[in-house]
mmCIF file of C-alpha atoms and ligand atoms in Angstrom:
data_model
loop_
_atom_site.group_PDB
_atom_site.id
_atom_site.type_symbol
_atom_site.label_atom_id
_atom_site.label_comp_id
_atom_site.label_asym_id
_atom_site.label_seq_id
_atom_site.Cartn_x
_atom_site.Cartn_y
_atom_site.Cartn_z
ATOM 1 C CA UNK A 216 0.000 0.000 0.000
ATOM 2 C CA UNK A 217 1.224 3.514 -0.807
ATOM 3 C CA UNK A 218 2.590 5.486 2.105
ATOM 4 C CA UNK A 219 0.476 8.481 3.038
ATOM 5 C CA UNK A 220 1.763 11.989 3.700
ATOM 6 C CA UNK A 221 -0.196 14.918 5.115
ATOM 7 C CA UNK A 222 1.169 18.382 4.294
ATOM 8 C CA UNK A 223 0.151 21.684 5.886
ATOM 9 C CA UNK A 224 0.923 24.736 3.747
ATOM 10 C CA UNK A 225 0.428 22.729 0.559
ATOM 11 C CA UNK A 226 -0.510 25.792 -1.521
ATOM 12 C CA UNK A 227 2.846 27.472 -0.837
ATOM 13 C CA UNK A 228 6.191 27.202 -2.625
ATOM 14 C CA UNK A 229 7.560 24.396 -0.443
ATOM 15 C CA UNK A 230 4.235 22.558 -0.274
ATOM 16 C CA UNK A 231 4.089 22.392 -4.066
ATOM 17 C CA UNK A 232 7.633 21.075 -4.501
ATOM 18 C CA UNK A 233 7.252 18.617 -1.623
ATOM 19 C CA UNK A 234 3.937 17.294 -2.924
ATOM 20 C CA UNK A 235 5.456 16.724 -6.368
ATOM 21 C CA UNK A 236 8.482 14.992 -4.838
ATOM 22 C CA UNK A 237 6.358 12.696 -2.668
ATOM 23 C CA UNK A 238 4.008 11.841 -5.559
ATOM 24 C CA UNK A 239 7.076 10.868 -7.608
ATOM 25 C CA UNK A 240 8.196 8.690 -4.669
ATOM 26 C CA UNK A 241 4.858 6.845 -4.839
ATOM 27 C CA UNK A 242 3.130 8.486 -1.838
ATOM 28 C CA UNK A 243 -0.550 9.210 -1.475
ATOM 29 C CA UNK A 244 -0.431 12.952 -0.775
ATOM 30 C CA UNK A 245 -2.962 14.828 1.341
ATOM 31 C CA UNK A 246 -3.097 18.577 1.853
ATOM 32 C CA UNK A 247 -4.645 20.248 4.885
ATOM 33 C CA UNK A 248 -6.691 23.201 3.633
ATOM 34 C CA UNK A 249 -8.886 25.712 5.416
ATOM 35 C CA UNK A 250 -11.585 25.833 2.736
ATOM 36 C CA UNK A 251 -12.230 25.232 -0.925
ATOM 37 C CA UNK A 252 -12.955 28.875 -1.800
ATOM 38 C CA UNK A 253 -9.274 29.878 -1.906
ATOM 39 C CA UNK A 254 -8.342 29.994 -5.642
ATOM 40 C CA UNK A 255 -4.954 28.458 -4.830
ATOM 41 C CA UNK A 256 -6.752 25.407 -3.410
ATOM 42 C CA UNK A 257 -8.956 25.158 -6.507
ATOM 43 C CA UNK A 258 -5.786 25.003 -8.662
ATOM 44 C CA UNK A 259 -4.158 22.101 -6.778
ATOM 45 C CA UNK A 260 -3.539 19.074 -9.035
ATOM 46 C CA UNK A 261 -6.299 16.458 -8.955
ATOM 47 C CA UNK A 262 -4.032 13.690 -7.638
ATOM 48 C CA UNK A 263 -3.675 15.560 -4.329
ATOM 49 C CA UNK A 264 -6.312 14.694 -1.747
ATOM 50 C CA UNK A 265 -7.690 17.457 0.425
ATOM 51 C CA UNK A 266 -8.767 17.391 4.049
ATOM 52 C CA UNK A 267 -10.233 20.343 5.856
ATOM 53 C CA UNK A 268 -8.500 21.697 8.946
ATOM 54 C CA UNK A 269 -6.887 24.752 10.471
ATOM 55 C CA UNK A 270 -3.723 25.135 12.541
ATOM 56 C CA UNK A 271 -5.785 27.425 14.807
ATOM 57 C CA UNK A 272 -8.297 24.678 15.613
ATOM 58 C CA UNK A 273 -7.181 21.677 17.691
ATOM 59 C CA UNK A 274 -10.297 19.577 17.030
ATOM 60 C CA UNK A 275 -9.995 20.027 13.280
ATOM 61 C CA UNK A 276 -6.421 18.711 13.337
ATOM 62 C CA UNK A 277 -7.367 15.634 15.351
ATOM 63 C CA UNK A 278 -10.200 14.913 12.876
ATOM 64 C CA UNK A 279 -7.891 15.444 9.889
ATOM 65 C CA UNK A 280 -5.157 13.148 11.245
ATOM 66 C CA UNK A 281 -7.767 10.526 12.194
ATOM 67 C CA UNK A 282 -9.284 10.635 8.721
ATOM 68 C CA UNK A 283 -6.029 10.550 6.734
ATOM 69 C CA UNK A 284 -4.081 8.189 9.068
ATOM 70 C CA UNK A 285 -0.798 9.490 7.581
ATOM 71 C CA UNK A 286 2.577 7.812 7.910
ATOM 72 C CA UNK A 287 4.252 11.224 7.737
ATOM 73 C CA UNK A 288 3.120 14.759 8.556
ATOM 74 C CA UNK A 289 4.985 17.773 7.152
ATOM 75 C CA UNK A 290 4.117 20.997 8.954
ATOM 76 C CA UNK A 291 4.925 23.750 6.451
ATOM 77 C CA UNK A 292 1.906 25.939 7.242
ATOM 78 C CA UNK A 293 2.828 29.277 8.844
ATOM 79 C CA UNK A 294 2.658 33.009 8.589
ATOM 80 C CA UNK A 295 6.008 33.087 6.863
ATOM 81 C CA UNK A 296 6.602 36.690 5.750
ATOM 82 C CA UNK A 297 8.810 38.140 8.490
ATOM 83 C CA UNK A 298 7.643 41.837 8.284
ATOM 84 C CA UNK A 299 4.022 40.739 8.718
ATOM 85 C CA UNK A 300 4.943 39.189 12.063
ATOM 86 C CA UNK A 301 5.402 42.654 13.614
ATOM 87 C CA UNK A 302 2.015 43.771 12.308
ATOM 88 C CA UNK A 303 0.225 40.580 13.391
ATOM 89 C CA UNK A 304 2.381 39.309 16.228
ATOM 90 C CA UNK A 305 -0.358 37.450 18.072
ATOM 91 C CA UNK A 306 -1.663 35.732 14.938
ATOM 92 C CA UNK A 307 1.921 34.747 14.080
ATOM 93 C CA UNK A 308 2.337 33.221 17.539
ATOM 94 C CA UNK A 309 -0.951 31.336 17.123
ATOM 95 C CA UNK A 310 -0.323 29.949 13.634
ATOM 96 C CA UNK A 311 3.465 29.652 13.405
ATOM 97 C CA UNK A 312 4.052 28.747 17.077
ATOM 98 C CA UNK A 313 0.921 27.266 18.688
ATOM 99 C CA UNK A 314 -0.008 25.560 15.407
ATOM 100 C CA UNK A 315 2.968 23.239 16.013
ATOM 101 C CA UNK A 316 1.654 22.343 19.464
ATOM 102 C CA UNK A 317 -1.800 21.588 18.076
ATOM 103 C CA UNK A 318 -0.422 19.369 15.309
ATOM 104 C CA UNK A 319 1.886 17.495 17.699
ATOM 105 C CA UNK A 320 -1.058 16.940 20.064
ATOM 106 C CA UNK A 321 -3.211 15.647 17.191
ATOM 107 C CA UNK A 322 -0.458 13.180 16.265
ATOM 108 C CA UNK A 323 0.092 12.134 19.887
ATOM 109 C CA UNK A 324 -3.615 11.461 20.447
ATOM 110 C CA UNK A 325 -4.125 9.626 17.130
ATOM 111 C CA UNK A 326 -0.945 7.537 17.292
ATOM 112 C CA UNK A 327 -1.780 6.356 20.826
ATOM 113 C CA UNK A 328 -4.359 4.149 19.040
ATOM 114 C CA UNK A 329 -1.549 2.426 17.119
ATOM 115 C CA UNK A 330 0.683 3.165 14.132
ATOM 116 C CA UNK A 331 3.658 5.514 14.112
ATOM 117 C CA UNK A 332 3.203 8.950 12.542
ATOM 118 C CA UNK A 333 6.486 10.694 11.741
ATOM 119 C CA UNK A 334 6.495 14.492 12.050
ATOM 120 C CA UNK A 335 8.537 17.119 10.201
ATOM 121 C CA UNK A 336 8.592 20.693 11.515
ATOM 122 C CA UNK A 337 9.677 23.531 9.218
ATOM 123 C CA UNK A 338 12.117 25.336 11.497
ATOM 124 C CA UNK A 339 13.958 28.387 10.199
ATOM 125 C CA UNK A 340 17.359 30.054 10.151
ATOM 126 C CA UNK A 341 15.479 33.142 11.421
ATOM 127 C CA UNK A 342 15.771 31.494 14.872
ATOM 128 C CA UNK A 343 19.518 32.287 14.816
ATOM 129 C CA UNK A 344 18.707 35.977 14.326
ATOM 130 C CA UNK A 345 21.572 37.985 15.776
ATOM 131 C CA UNK A 346 23.996 35.171 15.181
ATOM 132 C CA UNK A 347 26.289 33.896 17.938
ATOM 133 C CA UNK A 348 28.663 32.192 15.492
ATOM 134 C CA UNK A 349 29.214 31.786 11.742
ATOM 135 C CA UNK A 350 28.486 29.437 10.057
ATOM 136 C CA UNK A 351 25.430 28.278 12.000
ATOM 137 C CA UNK A 352 25.021 24.618 12.940
ATOM 138 C CA UNK A 353 22.444 22.462 14.735
ATOM 139 C CA UNK A 354 23.926 23.532 18.101
ATOM 140 C CA UNK A 355 24.313 27.283 17.506
ATOM 141 C CA UNK A 356 22.218 29.126 20.157
ATOM 142 C CA UNK A 357 19.157 31.100 19.046
ATOM 143 C CA UNK A 358 18.588 34.864 19.283
ATOM 144 C CA UNK A 359 15.492 35.520 17.135
ATOM 145 C CA UNK A 360 14.919 39.108 15.936
ATOM 146 C CA UNK A 361 11.226 39.062 14.964
ATOM 147 C CA UNK A 362 7.941 37.727 16.338
ATOM 148 C CA UNK A 363 8.193 35.216 13.473
ATOM 149 C CA UNK A 364 11.618 33.992 14.646
ATOM 150 C CA UNK A 365 10.375 33.729 18.230
ATOM 151 C CA UNK A 366 7.329 31.693 17.141
ATOM 152 C CA UNK A 367 9.554 29.377 15.072
ATOM 153 C CA UNK A 368 11.886 28.893 18.062
ATOM 154 C CA UNK A 369 8.886 27.838 20.162
ATOM 155 C CA UNK A 370 7.846 25.298 17.515
ATOM 156 C CA UNK A 371 11.409 24.044 17.285
ATOM 157 C CA UNK A 372 11.852 23.465 21.023
ATOM 158 C CA UNK A 373 8.389 21.932 21.278
ATOM 159 C CA UNK A 374 9.180 19.419 18.528
ATOM 160 C CA UNK A 375 12.331 18.447 20.435
ATOM 161 C CA UNK A 376 10.323 18.229 23.649
ATOM 162 C CA UNK A 377 7.677 15.886 22.173
ATOM 163 C CA UNK A 378 10.475 13.673 20.869
ATOM 164 C CA UNK A 379 12.057 13.555 24.323
ATOM 165 C CA UNK A 380 8.805 13.385 26.342
ATOM 166 C CA UNK A 381 6.827 10.873 24.294
ATOM 167 C CA UNK A 382 9.481 9.154 22.170
ATOM 168 C CA UNK A 383 7.804 10.511 19.032
ATOM 169 C CA UNK A 384 9.611 10.498 15.696
ATOM 170 C CA UNK A 385 9.519 14.305 15.440
ATOM 171 C CA UNK A 386 12.254 16.321 13.726
ATOM 172 C CA UNK A 387 12.977 19.888 12.696
ATOM 173 C CA UNK A 388 14.727 20.980 9.538
ATOM 174 C CA UNK A 389 16.418 24.325 10.189
ATOM 175 C CA UNK A 390 16.086 25.605 6.636
ATOM 176 C CA UNK A 391 17.949 28.648 5.415
ATOM 177 C CA UNK A 392 16.327 30.839 2.718
ATOM 178 C CA UNK A 393 15.174 28.772 -0.232
ATOM 179 C CA UNK A 394 13.801 30.277 -3.405
ATOM 180 C CA UNK A 395 12.413 29.403 -6.823
ATOM 181 C CA UNK A 396 10.184 30.778 -9.579
ATOM 182 C CA UNK A 397 7.294 29.749 -7.299
ATOM 183 C CA UNK A 398 8.397 32.000 -4.418
ATOM 184 C CA UNK A 399 5.801 34.498 -3.151
ATOM 185 C CA UNK A 400 6.203 37.957 -4.714
ATOM 186 C CA UNK A 401 6.782 39.670 -1.323
ATOM 187 C CA UNK A 402 10.089 37.884 -0.571
ATOM 188 C CA UNK A 403 13.216 39.693 -1.695
ATOM 189 C CA UNK A 404 14.504 37.265 -4.365
ATOM 190 C CA UNK A 405 11.156 37.195 -6.170
ATOM 191 C CA UNK A 406 10.572 40.904 -5.666
ATOM 192 C CA UNK A 407 13.904 41.450 -7.408
ATOM 193 C CA UNK A 408 13.352 38.918 -10.234
ATOM 194 C CA UNK A 409 9.890 40.374 -10.920
ATOM 195 C CA UNK A 410 11.272 43.918 -10.710
ATOM 196 C CA UNK A 411 14.016 43.107 -13.213
ATOM 197 C CA UNK A 412 11.508 41.483 -15.569
ATOM 198 C CA UNK A 413 9.152 44.498 -15.361
ATOM 199 C CA UNK A 414 12.007 46.926 -16.079
ATOM 200 C CA UNK A 415 13.332 44.808 -18.940
ATOM 201 C CA UNK A 416 9.859 44.649 -20.520
ATOM 202 C CA UNK A 417 9.326 48.403 -20.114
ATOM 203 C CA UNK A 418 6.554 47.930 -17.523
ATOM 204 C CA UNK A 419 8.467 49.788 -14.784
ATOM 205 C CA UNK A 420 11.543 51.972 -14.386
ATOM 206 C CA UNK A 421 12.494 51.543 -10.735
ATOM 207 C CA UNK A 422 12.621 48.977 -7.944
ATOM 208 C CA UNK A 423 12.403 50.082 -4.286
ATOM 209 C CA UNK A 424 14.150 47.839 -1.773
ATOM 210 C CA UNK A 425 15.005 47.931 1.934
ATOM 211 C CA UNK A 426 18.305 46.890 3.510
ATOM 212 C CA UNK A 427 20.809 46.026 0.760
ATOM 213 C CA UNK A 428 23.526 44.951 3.201
ATOM 214 C CA UNK A 429 21.691 41.999 4.835
ATOM 215 C CA UNK A 430 23.325 38.678 3.955
ATOM 216 C CA UNK A 431 21.520 35.398 3.419
ATOM 217 C CA UNK A 432 22.355 31.816 2.460
ATOM 218 C CA UNK A 433 20.066 31.311 -0.561
ATOM 219 C CA UNK A 434 19.391 27.875 -2.089
ATOM 220 C CA UNK A 435 16.834 26.265 -4.427
ATOM 221 C CA UNK A 436 13.546 25.171 -2.804
ATOM 222 C CA UNK A 437 13.325 22.042 -4.974
ATOM 223 C CA UNK A 438 16.537 20.776 -3.341
ATOM 224 C CA UNK A 439 15.350 21.576 0.174
ATOM 225 C CA UNK A 440 12.142 19.517 0.047
ATOM 226 C CA UNK A 441 14.254 16.426 -0.696
ATOM 227 C CA UNK A 442 16.008 17.055 2.620
ATOM 228 C CA UNK A 443 12.665 17.229 4.453
ATOM 229 C CA UNK A 444 11.730 13.798 3.139
ATOM 230 C CA UNK A 445 15.165 12.295 3.871
ATOM 231 C CA UNK A 446 14.963 13.451 7.504
ATOM 232 C CA UNK A 447 11.938 11.210 8.041
ATOM 233 C CA UNK A 448 13.583 8.128 6.448
ATOM 234 C CA UNK A 449 16.576 7.659 8.762
ATOM 235 C CA UNK A 450 16.716 5.376 11.800
ATOM 236 C CA UNK A 451 16.961 8.074 14.456
ATOM 237 C CA UNK A 452 14.937 11.307 14.664
ATOM 238 C CA UNK A 453 17.313 14.291 14.704
ATOM 239 C CA UNK A 454 17.347 17.940 13.647
ATOM 240 C CA UNK A 455 19.337 19.158 10.635
ATOM 241 C CA UNK A 456 20.562 22.470 9.246
ATOM 242 C CA UNK A 457 19.828 22.792 5.502
ATOM 243 C CA UNK A 458 21.612 25.470 3.484
ATOM 244 C CA UNK A 459 24.367 25.911 0.929
ATOM 245 C CA UNK A 460 27.235 27.167 3.123
ATOM 246 C CA UNK A 461 27.552 30.328 0.977
ATOM 247 C CA UNK A 462 26.331 33.789 1.881
ATOM 248 C CA UNK A 463 25.481 36.765 -0.338
ATOM 249 C CA UNK A 464 24.190 40.269 0.350
ATOM 250 C CA UNK A 465 20.928 41.632 -1.029
ATOM 251 C CA UNK A 466 23.140 43.996 -3.063
ATOM 252 C CA UNK A 467 24.901 40.974 -4.650
ATOM 253 C CA UNK A 468 21.511 39.408 -5.354
ATOM 254 C CA UNK A 469 20.410 42.606 -7.094
ATOM 255 C CA UNK A 470 23.634 42.771 -9.139
ATOM 256 C CA UNK A 471 23.272 39.132 -10.235
ATOM 257 C CA UNK A 472 19.605 39.571 -11.211
ATOM 258 C CA UNK A 473 20.084 42.788 -13.216
ATOM 259 C CA UNK A 474 23.182 41.332 -14.888
ATOM 260 C CA UNK A 475 21.167 38.252 -15.915
ATOM 261 C CA UNK A 476 18.897 40.628 -17.889
ATOM 262 C CA UNK A 477 21.726 42.849 -19.196
ATOM 263 C CA UNK A 478 20.662 45.809 -17.073
ATOM 264 C CA UNK A 479 22.590 48.217 -14.826
ATOM 265 C CA UNK A 480 21.051 47.933 -11.354
ATOM 266 C CA UNK A 481 22.353 51.309 -10.180
ATOM 267 C CA UNK A 482 20.105 53.081 -12.689
ATOM 268 C CA UNK A 483 16.949 51.458 -11.323
ATOM 269 C CA UNK A 484 17.236 50.427 -7.654
ATOM 270 C CA UNK A 485 16.189 52.839 -4.923
ATOM 271 C CA UNK A 486 17.172 52.021 -1.338
ATOM 272 C CA UNK A 487 14.139 52.940 0.767
ATOM 273 C CA UNK A 488 14.648 53.395 4.510
ATOM 274 C CA UNK A 489 10.940 52.842 5.155
ATOM 275 C CA UNK A 490 11.347 49.205 4.022
ATOM 276 C CA UNK A 491 13.932 48.414 6.710
ATOM 277 C CA UNK A 492 12.776 46.080 9.508
ATOM 278 C CA UNK A 493 12.479 47.106 13.188
ATOM 279 C CA UNK A 494 15.209 44.548 13.987
ATOM 280 C CA UNK A 495 17.260 42.998 11.186
ATOM 281 C CA UNK A 496 19.019 39.665 10.823
ATOM 282 C CA UNK A 497 22.319 40.819 9.328
ATOM 283 C CA UNK A 498 24.115 37.631 8.389
ATOM 284 C CA UNK A 499 23.080 34.032 7.880
ATOM 285 C CA UNK A 500 25.326 31.244 6.598
ATOM 286 C CA UNK A 501 24.658 27.535 7.083
ATOM 287 C CA UNK A 502 27.030 24.741 7.933
ATOM 288 C CA UNK A 503 25.155 21.829 6.287
ATOM 289 C CA UNK A 504 27.834 19.213 7.113
ATOM 290 C CA UNK A 505 25.561 17.017 9.224
ATOM 291 C CA UNK A 506 22.935 16.772 6.444
ATOM 292 C CA UNK A 507 25.654 15.987 3.922
ATOM 293 C CA UNK A 508 27.257 13.221 5.960
ATOM 294 C CA UNK A 509 24.179 11.682 7.605
ATOM 295 C CA UNK A 510 21.513 12.171 4.928
ATOM 296 C CA UNK A 511 23.707 12.287 1.819
ATOM 297 C CA UNK A 512 21.972 15.584 0.953
ATOM 298 C CA UNK A 513 23.608 18.140 -1.353
ATOM 299 C CA UNK A 514 22.267 21.370 -2.861
ATOM 300 C CA UNK A 515 22.416 21.235 -6.675
ATOM 301 C CA UNK A 516 21.669 24.810 -7.819
ATOM 302 C CA UNK A 517 24.324 27.501 -7.220
ATOM 303 C CA UNK A 518 23.240 31.058 -6.346
ATOM 304 C CA UNK A 519 23.942 32.640 -9.763
ATOM 305 C CA UNK A 520 22.018 29.869 -11.543
ATOM 306 C CA UNK A 521 19.092 30.235 -9.135
ATOM 307 C CA UNK A 522 18.879 33.986 -9.709
ATOM 308 C CA UNK A 523 19.105 33.583 -13.503
ATOM 309 C CA UNK A 524 16.409 30.862 -13.377
ATOM 310 C CA UNK A 525 14.052 33.208 -11.489
ATOM 311 C CA UNK A 526 14.687 36.170 -13.803
ATOM 312 C CA UNK A 527 14.138 34.039 -16.922
ATOM 313 C CA UNK A 528 10.965 32.573 -15.492
ATOM 314 C CA UNK A 529 9.543 36.011 -14.629
ATOM 315 C CA UNK A 530 10.433 37.416 -18.042
ATOM 316 C CA UNK A 531 8.475 34.540 -19.581
ATOM 317 C CA UNK A 532 5.571 34.868 -17.130
ATOM 318 C CA UNK A 533 5.124 38.619 -17.622
ATOM 319 C CA UNK A 534 5.530 38.510 -21.391
ATOM 320 C CA UNK A 535 2.727 35.926 -21.469
ATOM 321 C CA UNK A 536 0.536 38.152 -19.270
ATOM 322 C CA UNK A 537 0.660 35.778 -16.256
ATOM 323 C CA UNK A 538 -0.123 36.793 -12.668
ATOM 324 C CA UNK A 539 2.917 36.608 -10.341
ATOM 325 C CA UNK A 540 0.652 35.939 -7.340
ATOM 326 C CA UNK A 541 -0.478 32.689 -8.962
ATOM 327 C CA UNK A 542 2.887 31.032 -9.189
ATOM 328 C CA UNK A 543 3.123 28.561 -6.282
ATOM 329 C CA UNK A 544 1.877 25.795 -8.597
ATOM 330 C CA UNK A 545 3.006 25.657 -12.230
HETATM 331 P P1 LIG B 805 13.645 36.378 5.197
HETATM 332 O O1 LIG B 805 13.277 36.589 3.632
HETATM 333 O O2 LIG B 805 13.069 37.449 6.026
HETATM 334 O O3 LIG B 805 15.114 36.145 5.282
HETATM 335 O O4 LIG B 805 12.854 35.041 5.569
HETATM 336 P P2 LIG B 805 13.044 37.893 2.749
HETATM 337 O O5 LIG B 805 13.276 37.454 1.366
HETATM 338 O O6 LIG B 805 11.743 38.552 3.063
HETATM 339 O O7 LIG B 805 14.210 38.908 3.234
HETATM 340 C C1 LIG B 805 15.586 38.636 3.056
HETATM 341 C C2 LIG B 805 16.419 39.862 3.375
HETATM 342 O O8 LIG B 805 16.224 40.839 2.339
HETATM 343 C C3 LIG B 805 16.114 42.131 2.947
HETATM 344 N N1 LIG B 805 15.376 43.032 2.064
HETATM 345 C C4 LIG B 805 14.117 42.875 1.670
HETATM 346 N N2 LIG B 805 13.210 41.898 1.926
HETATM 347 C C5 LIG B 805 11.989 41.989 1.364
HETATM 348 N N3 LIG B 805 11.097 41.011 1.573
HETATM 349 N N4 LIG B 805 11.627 43.055 0.583
HETATM 350 C C6 LIG B 805 12.503 44.093 0.313
HETATM 351 O O9 LIG B 805 12.162 45.036 -0.385
HETATM 352 C C7 LIG B 805 13.801 43.981 0.874
HETATM 353 N N5 LIG B 805 14.907 44.763 0.819
HETATM 354 C C8 LIG B 805 15.854 44.183 1.536
HETATM 355 C C9 LIG B 805 15.388 41.846 4.258
HETATM 356 O O10 LIG B 805 15.559 42.940 5.163
HETATM 357 C C10 LIG B 805 16.086 40.558 4.684
HETATM 358 O O11 LIG B 805 17.256 40.863 5.370
HETATM 359 C C11 LIG B 805 12.623 33.980 4.644
HETATM 360 C C12 LIG B 805 11.163 33.543 4.846
HETATM 361 O O12 LIG B 805 10.824 32.616 3.839
HETATM 362 C C13 LIG B 805 10.996 32.865 6.188
HETATM 363 O O13 LIG B 805 9.667 32.364 6.296
HETATM 364 C C14 LIG B 805 12.014 31.734 6.310
HETATM 365 O O14 LIG B 805 11.893 31.127 7.569
HETATM 366 C C15 LIG B 805 13.417 32.276 6.107
HETATM 367 O O15 LIG B 805 13.517 32.907 4.851
HETATM 368 C C16 LIG B 805 14.453 31.161 6.161
#
């Protein structure tokens, strides 16, 4: 019988790549969705099963897990745009933090009736925040800089705690920034690739950005979902850092993206102080050694290739009149 996976956040970038990967691995894939009226839900491929539920509603998660009886649960659902977490701090805590507790409880209750359910939590490099060391590993202490980072740290420690308290197979992947043509338009890589495409096609003349000096470790989302799956296939449940081990500034990202379209970024980019965050994460760089040695995981798309891929994709999308907000599923 096919193994069953339940994914929260299935309409997002990672949910789409993970669902495709698991379908290719022969899984029966279920997505937890809040309702059918969301156009992104209506566009999900037909071979994905849907079950209704909400990370804000404990009972709905118990019912969903009972109905699906998954072998694996991937918790990717979250309020994931960091600036929004200052505007909606309580909602971020409820969805991104307490949502983990509710899902772990649903799994604990349902698996007490027999059958192991393995759990993957989408932890984030934002937990490192004001970094204590570089590169960051699985044992680097946390100092989150946003309500989002704080909520993710809660989910991370709780996942560890359920593993230690109840012997559950529950793991966290501490994923560094991961991007693709399916990335939401509000995140900086996609904002830049869309901005470049608009300028190249004569649809815009300028691109306003915030802090150009922040540094991130950017990889390809399609590679990172393979790591999520691998983490649930090994003998012992453990947490892993997933990143490339390289770091680039937003300025370098901008240079690479404009160069990919033969444009001079300095003629178009405006640094806008009002887009800076109340507290910034200045530098992130992963040490993915543990994932490489224990999972055999490697990133396959270098930064420059990733940026060029996103610019090309947005040039195509906009010249065909496509809507950038609709891009989490192809
Ligand atoms: P991040 O991603 O906050 O790192 O979290 P984002 O792409 O939003 O920001 C990266 C860096 O770019 C700087 N920046 C800008 N960011 C945005 N969005 N828009 C701008 O105009 C802009 N100008 C400069 C930011 O200040 C920041 O330093 C992402 C999310 O996907 C999280 O959910 C996830 O957990 C982490 O990656 C790993």
